[in-house]
Amino acid sequence: MKFLYKITNKLTAAILALLGTLGLWWGMGYPPFGVVVAATEEALIQQISSLEANYLAKNGAYFQMLPTHYIVPSATTTPDALARKPTDRKESWNDIIIIPDVPFSVQVHQSQNGYQIMFTQKRNGFDWSRAYGIGPDFQTWDWRREQFPGDIL
Amino acid sequence: MKKLILITILLVGFVALMAWLTDTDAATNAFSADFERTNSEYMRVADNASLSILADITIMARVNAESFAAANVSMIAAKQIGAGASRSYGFMINDASLCSPTDSQCLAFWFTPDGGGASEERLDSPQRFTEGLWYHVAVTWTAATSVARFYVNGAFIGSQTGVGTAIFDGTQDFRIAANRTDNFNGAWDGKQDDVRVYPRVLSQEEIQFAYRNGECTGDEPNIVGCWKLNDLSFASSTDESPSLNTLSNINTVPASDDVGLGARFIRVIR
């Protein structure tokens, strides 16, 4: 009986600690971690937009994310830069959302007035991009070619 | 006692004199913007008539690079250049591989007459820059002759002549420290201060005056962009010019109290 009492106490403490941690996590403005989205642009736009709204409500600012890939992909590729974060930021992709293997790189720009989700992809040696902007600071455009052959910019 | 009073008066007088001599715009030029290339930091204002400069133009800034982009440009200010089909103009410091000749860094002005990459004209002048030092850099481009003239710390360093005699009227944002937003390999990394744009060709005397006399006020003739970057906040930075091209702060560009050349020089003549 005493043993059961001890176990129950420890379990309760563990559950409370876990809930406390989750509460702290949530209170700091982090969205529920482990959100998985489909490898489509529309699903990513929808999910990231939802997370931005949540983050803004908790932090009074939008979050920024650096590109998911170190090299712009031309085919479906596992993101290799998910742990990277801006030097003045505390979150990386890994803290916000689980990005699946995708055929493009994704990044998020932010300002006080909004945010922009940017997709980039290499097609036959050209850089292509698509952007979804919210707020007056950012534009939205469908896939367009960004570079001319030979340009390295 | 008398000696003590005399010494005190002399000391106070000396301190007051030094304060008077060195008091230029140190109080106002308190900050610069410190762009981090790896953080994709830049500032922007939407396309508008005042910055859609299609002919004569002058761009100048005080810059202090933390690093120069390898085999790429280090963009000071641009209205989309080097990307897409809506290119207008840009002012930058280039890696030697993008200069002509390719044996030295260069100060460069790129523009397109039709917005496309194939017709992009890349005018430059050789000049080596050291990371961590402040420079006042300026370019003027005369449309009629397509001549770009380059200046560093008020000194004329060279010119180059292009072919096109007009700049494309693109719809892209005007940006400080970045030319594009999908790729920051050629963005500026380091500080910028006192960034100016004029829709006319300034004389060397005017450029030297700007170099020697601290930040713009917004009252300079024809100026359409006067960003002192002293009020840089999480949100924006004010344009002192009548065009009111307030910049939005993208990806949280921080302020630095290390300010540009000419901001705290000793005033010799009053």
Short mmCIF file of C-alpha atoms in Angstrom, two decimals:
data_model
loop_
_atom_site.label_atom_id
_atom_site.label_comp_id
_atom_site.label_asym_id
_atom_site.label_seq_id
_atom_site.Cartn_x
_atom_site.Cartn_y
_atom_site.Cartn_z
CA MET A 1 0.00 0.00 0.00
CA LYS A 2 2.83 2.34 0.93
CA PHE A 3 4.59 1.43 -2.28
CA LEU A 4 1.47 2.22 -4.35
CA TYR A 5 1.13 5.54 -2.53
CA LYS A 6 4.72 6.43 -3.39
CA ILE A 7 4.29 5.45 -7.02
CA THR A 8 1.07 7.48 -7.30
CA ASN A 9 2.79 10.46 -5.77
CA LYS A 10 5.69 10.24 -8.18
CA LEU A 11 3.38 9.79 -11.15
CA THR A 12 1.33 12.79 -10.09
CA ALA A 13 4.48 14.85 -9.69
CA ALA A 14 5.72 13.79 -13.09
CA ILE A 15 2.39 14.62 -14.74
CA LEU A 16 2.28 18.00 -13.00
CA ALA A 17 5.86 18.73 -14.10
CA LEU A 18 5.01 17.79 -17.65
CA LEU A 19 1.89 19.93 -17.61
CA GLY A 20 3.87 22.77 -16.06
CA THR A 21 6.50 22.53 -18.76
CA LEU A 22 3.86 22.48 -21.47
CA GLY A 23 2.14 25.41 -19.83
CA LEU A 24 5.40 27.33 -19.69
CA TRP A 25 6.05 26.39 -23.30
CA TRP A 26 2.63 27.62 -24.30
CA GLY A 27 2.90 30.73 -22.13
CA MET A 28 6.13 31.65 -23.86
CA GLY A 29 4.24 31.74 -27.06
CA TYR A 30 5.37 28.55 -28.64
CA PRO A 31 2.73 26.71 -30.57
CA PRO A 32 2.17 23.03 -29.85
CA PHE A 33 5.31 21.36 -31.08
CA GLY A 34 5.31 18.39 -33.38
CA VAL A 35 2.91 19.87 -35.89
CA VAL A 36 3.37 17.94 -39.09
CA VAL A 37 2.18 19.29 -42.39
CA ALA A 38 1.86 17.89 -45.85
CA ALA A 39 4.66 18.59 -48.29
CA THR A 40 2.62 21.05 -50.29
CA GLU A 41 2.91 24.79 -50.52
CA GLU A 42 -0.73 25.33 -49.62
CA ALA A 43 -0.52 23.16 -46.50
CA LEU A 44 2.61 24.97 -45.39
CA ILE A 45 1.07 28.39 -46.00
CA GLN A 46 -1.99 27.42 -44.02
CA GLN A 47 -0.06 25.97 -41.11
CA ILE A 48 2.60 28.66 -40.91
CA SER A 49 -0.06 31.37 -41.09
CA SER A 50 -1.90 29.76 -38.23
CA LEU A 51 1.29 29.55 -36.19
CA GLU A 52 2.16 33.18 -36.97
CA ALA A 53 -1.25 34.30 -35.70
CA ASN A 54 -0.75 32.31 -32.55
CA TYR A 55 2.78 33.57 -32.06
CA LEU A 56 1.70 37.17 -32.58
CA ALA A 57 -1.03 36.82 -29.98
CA LYS A 58 1.46 35.53 -27.45
CA ASN A 59 4.52 37.61 -28.29
CA GLY A 60 3.28 40.75 -29.98
CA ALA A 61 5.50 39.97 -32.97
CA TYR A 62 5.73 37.56 -35.85
CA PHE A 63 8.44 34.91 -36.01
CA GLN A 64 11.18 34.71 -38.61
CA MET A 65 12.63 31.53 -40.09
CA LEU A 66 15.76 31.05 -42.18
CA PRO A 67 15.68 28.82 -45.29
CA THR A 68 15.02 25.16 -44.57
CA HIS A 69 17.76 24.03 -46.97
CA TYR A 70 21.37 25.17 -47.22
CA ILE A 71 21.23 24.63 -50.97
CA VAL A 72 18.10 25.46 -52.93
CA PRO A 73 16.65 22.08 -53.95
CA SER A 74 15.58 21.05 -57.40
CA ALA A 75 13.81 17.87 -56.28
CA THR A 76 12.23 16.55 -53.11
CA THR A 77 14.92 16.82 -50.47
CA THR A 78 15.16 16.41 -46.73
CA PRO A 79 15.54 19.87 -45.13
CA ASP A 80 19.04 20.10 -43.66
CA ALA A 81 18.91 23.55 -42.03
CA LEU A 82 16.00 23.15 -39.63
CA ALA A 83 18.13 23.84 -36.56
CA ARG A 84 19.45 27.11 -37.95
CA LYS A 85 18.07 30.27 -36.37
CA PRO A 86 18.75 33.99 -36.77
CA THR A 87 21.37 35.11 -34.27
CA ASP A 88 18.87 37.30 -32.47
CA ARG A 89 16.08 34.70 -32.34
CA LYS A 90 15.37 31.85 -30.00
CA GLU A 91 13.40 29.62 -32.33
CA SER A 92 14.42 27.43 -35.22
CA TRP A 93 12.09 25.45 -37.46
CA ASN A 94 12.58 22.54 -35.06
CA ASP A 95 10.88 24.56 -32.32
CA ILE A 96 7.89 25.52 -34.40
CA ILE A 97 6.86 22.98 -36.98
CA ILE A 98 8.03 19.73 -38.52
CA ILE A 99 8.93 20.35 -42.13
CA PRO A 100 8.74 17.21 -44.26
CA ASP A 101 10.83 16.41 -47.31
CA VAL A 102 9.90 19.06 -49.87
CA PRO A 103 11.00 19.98 -53.40
CA PHE A 104 11.64 23.61 -52.40
CA SER A 105 13.24 25.65 -49.65
CA VAL A 106 10.98 27.60 -47.29
CA GLN A 107 11.78 30.73 -45.32
CA VAL A 108 9.74 33.31 -43.42
CA HIS A 109 10.43 37.05 -43.22
CA GLN A 110 8.77 39.22 -40.62
CA SER A 111 8.20 42.84 -39.72
CA GLN A 112 6.00 44.56 -37.21
CA ASN A 113 3.30 44.72 -39.86
CA GLY A 114 3.25 41.21 -41.20
CA TYR A 115 5.19 38.29 -42.59
CA GLN A 116 6.09 36.61 -45.85
CA ILE A 117 6.42 32.91 -46.58
CA MET A 118 8.93 32.38 -49.39
CA PHE A 119 9.45 29.23 -51.43
CA THR A 120 12.49 28.86 -53.65
CA GLN A 121 13.35 26.12 -56.08
CA LYS A 122 16.02 25.45 -58.69
CA ARG A 123 14.64 24.61 -62.14
CA ASN A 124 17.01 23.91 -65.01
CA GLY A 125 19.66 26.15 -63.49
CA PHE A 126 17.29 29.00 -62.75
CA ASP A 127 16.11 30.19 -59.35
CA TRP A 128 12.34 30.29 -59.06
CA SER A 129 10.38 31.72 -56.16
CA ARG A 130 6.87 31.97 -54.86
CA ALA A 131 5.84 34.30 -52.04
CA TYR A 132 2.83 34.65 -49.79
CA GLY A 133 2.85 38.02 -48.04
CA ILE A 134 0.66 39.35 -45.27
CA GLY A 135 0.68 43.05 -44.41
CA PRO A 136 1.87 46.14 -46.26
CA ASP A 137 5.56 45.23 -46.12
CA PHE A 138 5.33 42.08 -48.18
CA GLN A 139 4.26 41.10 -51.63
CA THR A 140 2.61 37.92 -52.87
CA TRP A 141 3.48 36.31 -56.16
CA ASP A 142 3.08 32.98 -57.89
CA TRP A 143 6.07 30.97 -59.06
CA ARG A 144 8.38 33.18 -61.10
CA ARG A 145 11.90 32.96 -62.42
CA GLU A 146 14.32 35.07 -60.40
CA GLN A 147 17.60 34.66 -62.17
CA PHE A 148 19.16 34.60 -65.56
CA PRO A 149 21.79 32.01 -66.47
CA GLY A 150 25.23 33.11 -65.40
CA ASP A 151 23.97 35.38 -62.66
CA ILE A 152 25.29 34.41 -59.28
CA LEU A 153 23.43 36.92 -57.19
CA MET B 1 42.28 80.26 -2.74
CA LYS B 2 42.48 82.69 -5.63
CA LYS B 3 44.67 80.21 -7.52
CA LEU B 4 42.15 77.45 -6.96
CA ILE B 5 39.30 79.59 -8.30
CA LEU B 6 41.41 80.60 -11.29
CA ILE B 7 42.33 77.00 -12.08
CA THR B 8 38.69 75.96 -11.76
CA ILE B 9 37.57 78.71 -14.12
CA LEU B 10 40.27 77.73 -16.60
CA LEU B 11 39.32 74.07 -16.44
CA VAL B 12 35.63 74.78 -16.91
CA GLY B 13 36.46 77.10 -19.79
CA PHE B 14 38.64 74.46 -21.44
CA VAL B 15 35.97 71.78 -21.13
CA ALA B 16 33.33 74.15 -22.52
CA LEU B 17 35.62 75.06 -25.43
CA MET B 18 36.28 71.42 -26.30
CA ALA B 19 32.59 70.59 -26.08
CA TRP B 20 31.83 73.49 -28.41
CA LEU B 21 34.54 72.45 -30.88
CA THR B 22 33.47 68.83 -31.07
CA ASP B 23 29.77 69.43 -30.90
CA THR B 24 28.65 68.77 -34.45
CA ASP B 25 25.77 66.39 -34.84
CA ALA B 26 27.05 63.88 -32.33
CA ALA B 27 23.90 64.33 -30.38
CA THR B 28 21.72 63.59 -33.35
CA ASN B 29 23.80 60.99 -35.15
CA ALA B 30 23.58 58.56 -32.30
CA PHE B 31 23.03 55.34 -34.24
CA SER B 32 23.55 53.42 -37.43
CA ALA B 33 21.78 50.30 -38.69
CA ASP B 34 23.70 47.04 -38.29
CA PHE B 35 22.57 44.54 -40.92
CA GLU B 36 23.31 40.84 -40.48
CA ARG B 37 23.44 39.06 -43.80
CA THR B 38 22.89 35.62 -42.29
CA ASN B 39 19.72 36.89 -40.59
CA SER B 40 18.27 38.20 -43.88
CA GLU B 41 17.98 41.69 -42.38
CA TYR B 42 17.09 44.63 -44.59
CA MET B 43 14.90 47.72 -44.76
CA ARG B 44 12.36 48.53 -47.43
CA VAL B 45 9.85 50.98 -48.71
CA ALA B 46 7.28 50.19 -51.38
CA ASP B 47 7.67 51.28 -54.98
CA ASN B 48 6.61 54.89 -55.43
CA ALA B 49 7.14 57.76 -57.83
CA SER B 50 9.85 59.50 -55.80
CA LEU B 51 12.18 56.49 -55.86
CA SER B 52 11.27 55.37 -59.37
CA ILE B 53 14.16 57.40 -60.71
CA LEU B 54 14.48 56.84 -64.44
CA ALA B 55 17.28 59.25 -65.33
CA ASP B 56 19.95 61.19 -63.42
CA ILE B 57 20.57 59.77 -59.98
CA THR B 58 22.90 60.07 -57.00
CA ILE B 59 23.10 57.52 -54.20
CA MET B 60 25.39 57.86 -51.20
CA ALA B 61 25.86 56.28 -47.80
CA ARG B 62 28.27 55.79 -44.95
CA VAL B 63 29.12 52.11 -44.77
CA ASN B 64 31.17 49.83 -42.56
CA ALA B 65 31.23 46.19 -43.68
CA GLU B 66 31.46 43.35 -41.24
CA SER B 67 32.16 41.06 -44.19
CA PHE B 68 32.03 41.24 -47.96
CA ALA B 69 30.12 38.57 -49.83
CA ALA B 70 32.41 36.12 -51.60
CA ALA B 71 32.04 36.05 -55.38
CA ASN B 72 29.00 38.26 -55.08
CA VAL B 73 27.79 41.80 -54.57
CA SER B 74 27.44 43.46 -51.16
CA MET B 75 24.35 45.53 -51.77
CA ILE B 76 24.16 48.98 -50.22
CA ALA B 77 20.82 50.05 -51.68
CA ALA B 78 18.78 48.90 -54.63
CA LYS B 79 15.48 49.02 -56.34
CA GLN B 80 15.72 45.36 -57.37
CA ILE B 81 18.82 44.55 -59.35
CA GLY B 82 20.38 41.22 -60.22
CA ALA B 83 17.14 39.27 -59.94
CA GLY B 84 13.85 38.87 -61.72
CA ALA B 85 12.56 40.77 -64.70
CA SER B 86 11.70 43.98 -62.88
CA ARG B 87 15.18 45.35 -62.26
CA SER B 88 15.82 49.07 -61.89
CA TYR B 89 19.03 50.19 -60.17
CA GLY B 90 21.45 49.28 -57.41
CA PHE B 91 24.55 50.64 -55.65
CA MET B 92 26.98 48.15 -54.17
CA ILE B 93 30.51 47.04 -53.34
CA ASN B 94 31.46 44.01 -55.40
CA ASP B 95 33.77 41.10 -55.03
CA ALA B 96 36.64 41.30 -57.53
CA SER B 97 35.15 38.49 -59.60
CA LEU B 98 32.25 40.81 -60.51
CA CYS B 99 34.41 43.84 -61.31
CA SER B 100 36.10 45.04 -64.45
CA PRO B 101 39.00 44.37 -64.29
CA THR B 102 38.66 41.41 -61.95
CA ASP B 103 41.77 42.09 -59.88
CA SER B 104 40.20 44.32 -57.24
CA GLN B 105 37.00 44.97 -55.37
CA CYS B 106 34.96 47.76 -56.90
CA LEU B 107 32.29 50.28 -56.14
CA ALA B 108 29.48 49.58 -58.60
CA PHE B 109 26.24 50.95 -60.03
CA TRP B 110 24.03 48.53 -61.95
CA PHE B 111 20.88 49.42 -63.85
CA THR B 112 18.67 48.10 -66.63
CA PRO B 113 16.83 50.13 -69.26
CA ASP B 114 14.14 47.47 -69.75
CA GLY B 115 14.00 45.61 -66.43
CA GLY B 116 15.55 42.43 -67.79
CA GLY B 117 18.74 40.67 -66.86
CA ALA B 118 20.13 40.45 -70.38
CA SER B 119 20.37 44.21 -70.65
CA GLU B 120 21.62 44.83 -67.13
CA GLU B 121 24.50 47.29 -67.24
CA ARG B 122 27.22 46.91 -64.65
CA LEU B 123 29.30 50.03 -64.21
CA ASP B 124 32.06 50.11 -61.61
CA SER B 125 35.39 51.51 -60.49
CA PRO B 126 38.18 49.56 -58.77
CA GLN B 127 38.49 50.28 -55.08
CA ARG B 128 39.62 48.13 -52.18
CA PHE B 129 37.67 48.31 -48.94
CA THR B 130 38.64 47.06 -45.50
CA GLU B 131 36.15 45.34 -43.25
CA GLY B 132 35.46 47.20 -40.03
CA LEU B 133 36.24 50.67 -41.39
CA TRP B 134 33.78 53.43 -42.18
CA TYR B 135 33.65 54.82 -45.72
CA HIS B 136 31.52 57.48 -47.30
CA VAL B 137 30.62 56.13 -50.75
CA ALA B 138 28.71 57.83 -53.54
CA VAL B 139 27.76 57.31 -57.16
CA THR B 140 26.25 59.68 -59.68
CA TRP B 141 24.84 58.50 -62.99
CA THR B 142 24.14 60.92 -65.81
CA ALA B 143 21.46 59.53 -68.08
CA ALA B 144 22.26 61.50 -71.23
CA THR B 145 25.83 60.18 -71.40
CA SER B 146 25.31 57.02 -69.31
CA VAL B 147 28.35 57.95 -67.24
CA ALA B 148 28.64 56.70 -63.67
CA ARG B 149 31.10 58.55 -61.43
CA PHE B 150 32.24 57.02 -58.17
CA TYR B 151 33.46 58.71 -54.98
CA VAL B 152 34.98 57.43 -51.74
CA ASN B 153 35.31 59.79 -48.77
CA GLY B 154 34.63 62.69 -51.11
CA ALA B 155 37.41 61.76 -53.53
CA PHE B 156 36.61 60.91 -57.14
CA ILE B 157 37.95 57.39 -57.77
CA GLY B 158 36.82 56.73 -61.33
CA SER B 159 34.03 56.54 -63.86
CA GLN B 160 32.62 54.16 -66.43
CA THR B 161 30.31 54.71 -69.36
CA GLY B 162 27.36 52.50 -70.17
CA VAL B 163 25.04 52.27 -73.15
CA GLY B 164 21.51 52.72 -71.82
CA THR B 165 20.24 56.22 -71.14
CA ALA B 166 17.23 55.38 -68.99
CA ILE B 167 16.42 53.26 -65.97
CA PHE B 168 13.49 50.85 -66.05
CA ASP B 169 10.42 51.92 -64.10
CA GLY B 170 10.03 48.74 -62.08
CA THR B 171 7.47 47.92 -59.44
CA GLN B 172 9.86 46.46 -56.90
CA ASP B 173 10.51 47.83 -53.42
CA PHE B 174 13.42 50.12 -52.72
CA ARG B 175 15.63 48.29 -50.24
CA ILE B 176 18.62 49.15 -48.12
CA ALA B 177 21.06 46.25 -47.64
CA ALA B 178 19.34 43.79 -49.98
CA ASN B 179 18.41 43.63 -53.64
CA ARG B 180 16.16 40.59 -53.44
CA THR B 181 14.28 38.71 -50.78
CA ASP B 182 14.54 35.08 -51.82
CA ASN B 183 18.33 34.98 -51.61
CA PHE B 184 20.56 37.01 -49.31
CA ASN B 185 23.93 35.88 -50.62
CA GLY B 186 24.54 39.37 -51.99
CA ALA B 187 23.02 41.33 -49.10
CA TRP B 188 24.95 43.88 -47.04
CA ASP B 189 26.62 42.61 -43.87
CA GLY B 190 27.58 45.41 -41.50
CA LYS B 191 26.59 48.96 -40.69
CA GLN B 192 25.06 51.70 -42.78
CA ASP B 193 24.35 55.29 -41.86
CA ASP B 194 23.18 58.49 -43.54
CA VAL B 195 21.81 56.86 -46.71
CA ARG B 196 20.67 59.32 -49.38
CA VAL B 197 19.05 59.27 -52.81
CA TYR B 198 18.71 62.22 -55.19
CA PRO B 199 17.09 62.29 -58.65
CA ARG B 200 19.92 64.46 -59.99
CA VAL B 201 23.68 64.36 -60.42
CA LEU B 202 25.45 65.96 -57.49
CA SER B 203 28.74 67.76 -58.04
CA GLN B 204 31.92 66.58 -56.34
CA GLU B 205 31.73 69.67 -54.10
CA GLU B 206 28.27 68.66 -52.94
CA ILE B 207 29.44 65.11 -52.27
CA GLN B 208 32.45 66.39 -50.33
CA PHE B 209 30.17 68.67 -48.35
CA ALA B 210 27.96 65.69 -47.50
CA TYR B 211 30.99 63.66 -46.48
CA ARG B 212 32.37 66.38 -44.23
CA ASN B 213 29.22 67.69 -42.67
CA GLY B 214 27.53 64.76 -41.05
CA GLU B 215 24.09 63.48 -41.77
CA CYS B 216 21.51 64.78 -44.16
CA THR B 217 18.71 66.93 -42.84
CA GLY B 218 16.11 66.35 -45.54
CA ASP B 219 16.42 69.97 -46.68
CA GLU B 220 19.04 69.23 -49.35
CA PRO B 221 17.85 70.30 -52.82
CA ASN B 222 15.84 67.56 -54.58
CA ILE B 223 16.63 64.86 -52.04
CA VAL B 224 14.06 62.03 -52.10
CA GLY B 225 15.60 59.75 -49.50
CA CYS B 226 17.37 60.89 -46.33
CA TRP B 227 17.65 58.05 -43.87
CA LYS B 228 19.69 59.01 -40.82
CA LEU B 229 18.92 55.66 -39.21
CA ASN B 230 19.00 57.27 -35.78
CA ASP B 231 15.46 56.32 -34.91
CA LEU B 232 15.73 52.73 -35.97
CA SER B 233 13.14 50.75 -34.08
CA PHE B 234 11.62 47.34 -34.34
CA ALA B 235 9.17 48.86 -36.78
CA SER B 236 10.76 51.47 -38.96
CA SER B 237 13.15 54.33 -39.66
CA THR B 238 12.08 57.78 -40.76
CA ASP B 239 12.92 59.45 -44.05
CA GLU B 240 13.74 63.10 -43.36
CA SER B 241 13.18 64.09 -46.98
CA PRO B 242 9.91 65.60 -48.20
CA SER B 243 9.14 62.27 -49.92
CA LEU B 244 8.57 60.61 -46.54
CA ASN B 245 9.87 57.22 -47.65
CA THR B 246 9.78 55.70 -44.19
CA LEU B 247 11.59 52.37 -44.16
CA SER B 248 10.11 49.24 -42.67
CA ASN B 249 12.50 47.18 -40.61
CA ILE B 250 12.48 43.61 -41.93
CA ASN B 251 13.74 40.74 -39.80
CA THR B 252 14.64 43.07 -36.95
CA VAL B 253 17.66 45.09 -38.03
CA PRO B 254 19.29 46.27 -34.79
CA ALA B 255 20.73 49.74 -34.13
CA SER B 256 24.41 50.28 -33.39
CA ASP B 257 25.96 53.23 -31.58
CA ASP B 258 28.95 53.02 -33.90
CA VAL B 259 28.17 55.82 -36.34
CA GLY B 260 29.55 56.80 -39.73
CA LEU B 261 32.43 59.04 -40.71
CA GLY B 262 31.89 62.75 -40.51
CA ALA B 263 29.57 62.43 -37.62
CA ARG B 264 31.93 63.39 -34.85
CA PHE B 265 34.77 65.24 -36.49
CA ILE B 266 36.17 68.30 -34.82
CA ARG B 267 34.73 71.51 -36.09
CA VAL B 268 37.66 73.67 -37.22
CA ILE B 269 35.79 76.72 -38.41
CA ARG B 270 32.63 78.08 -36.94
#
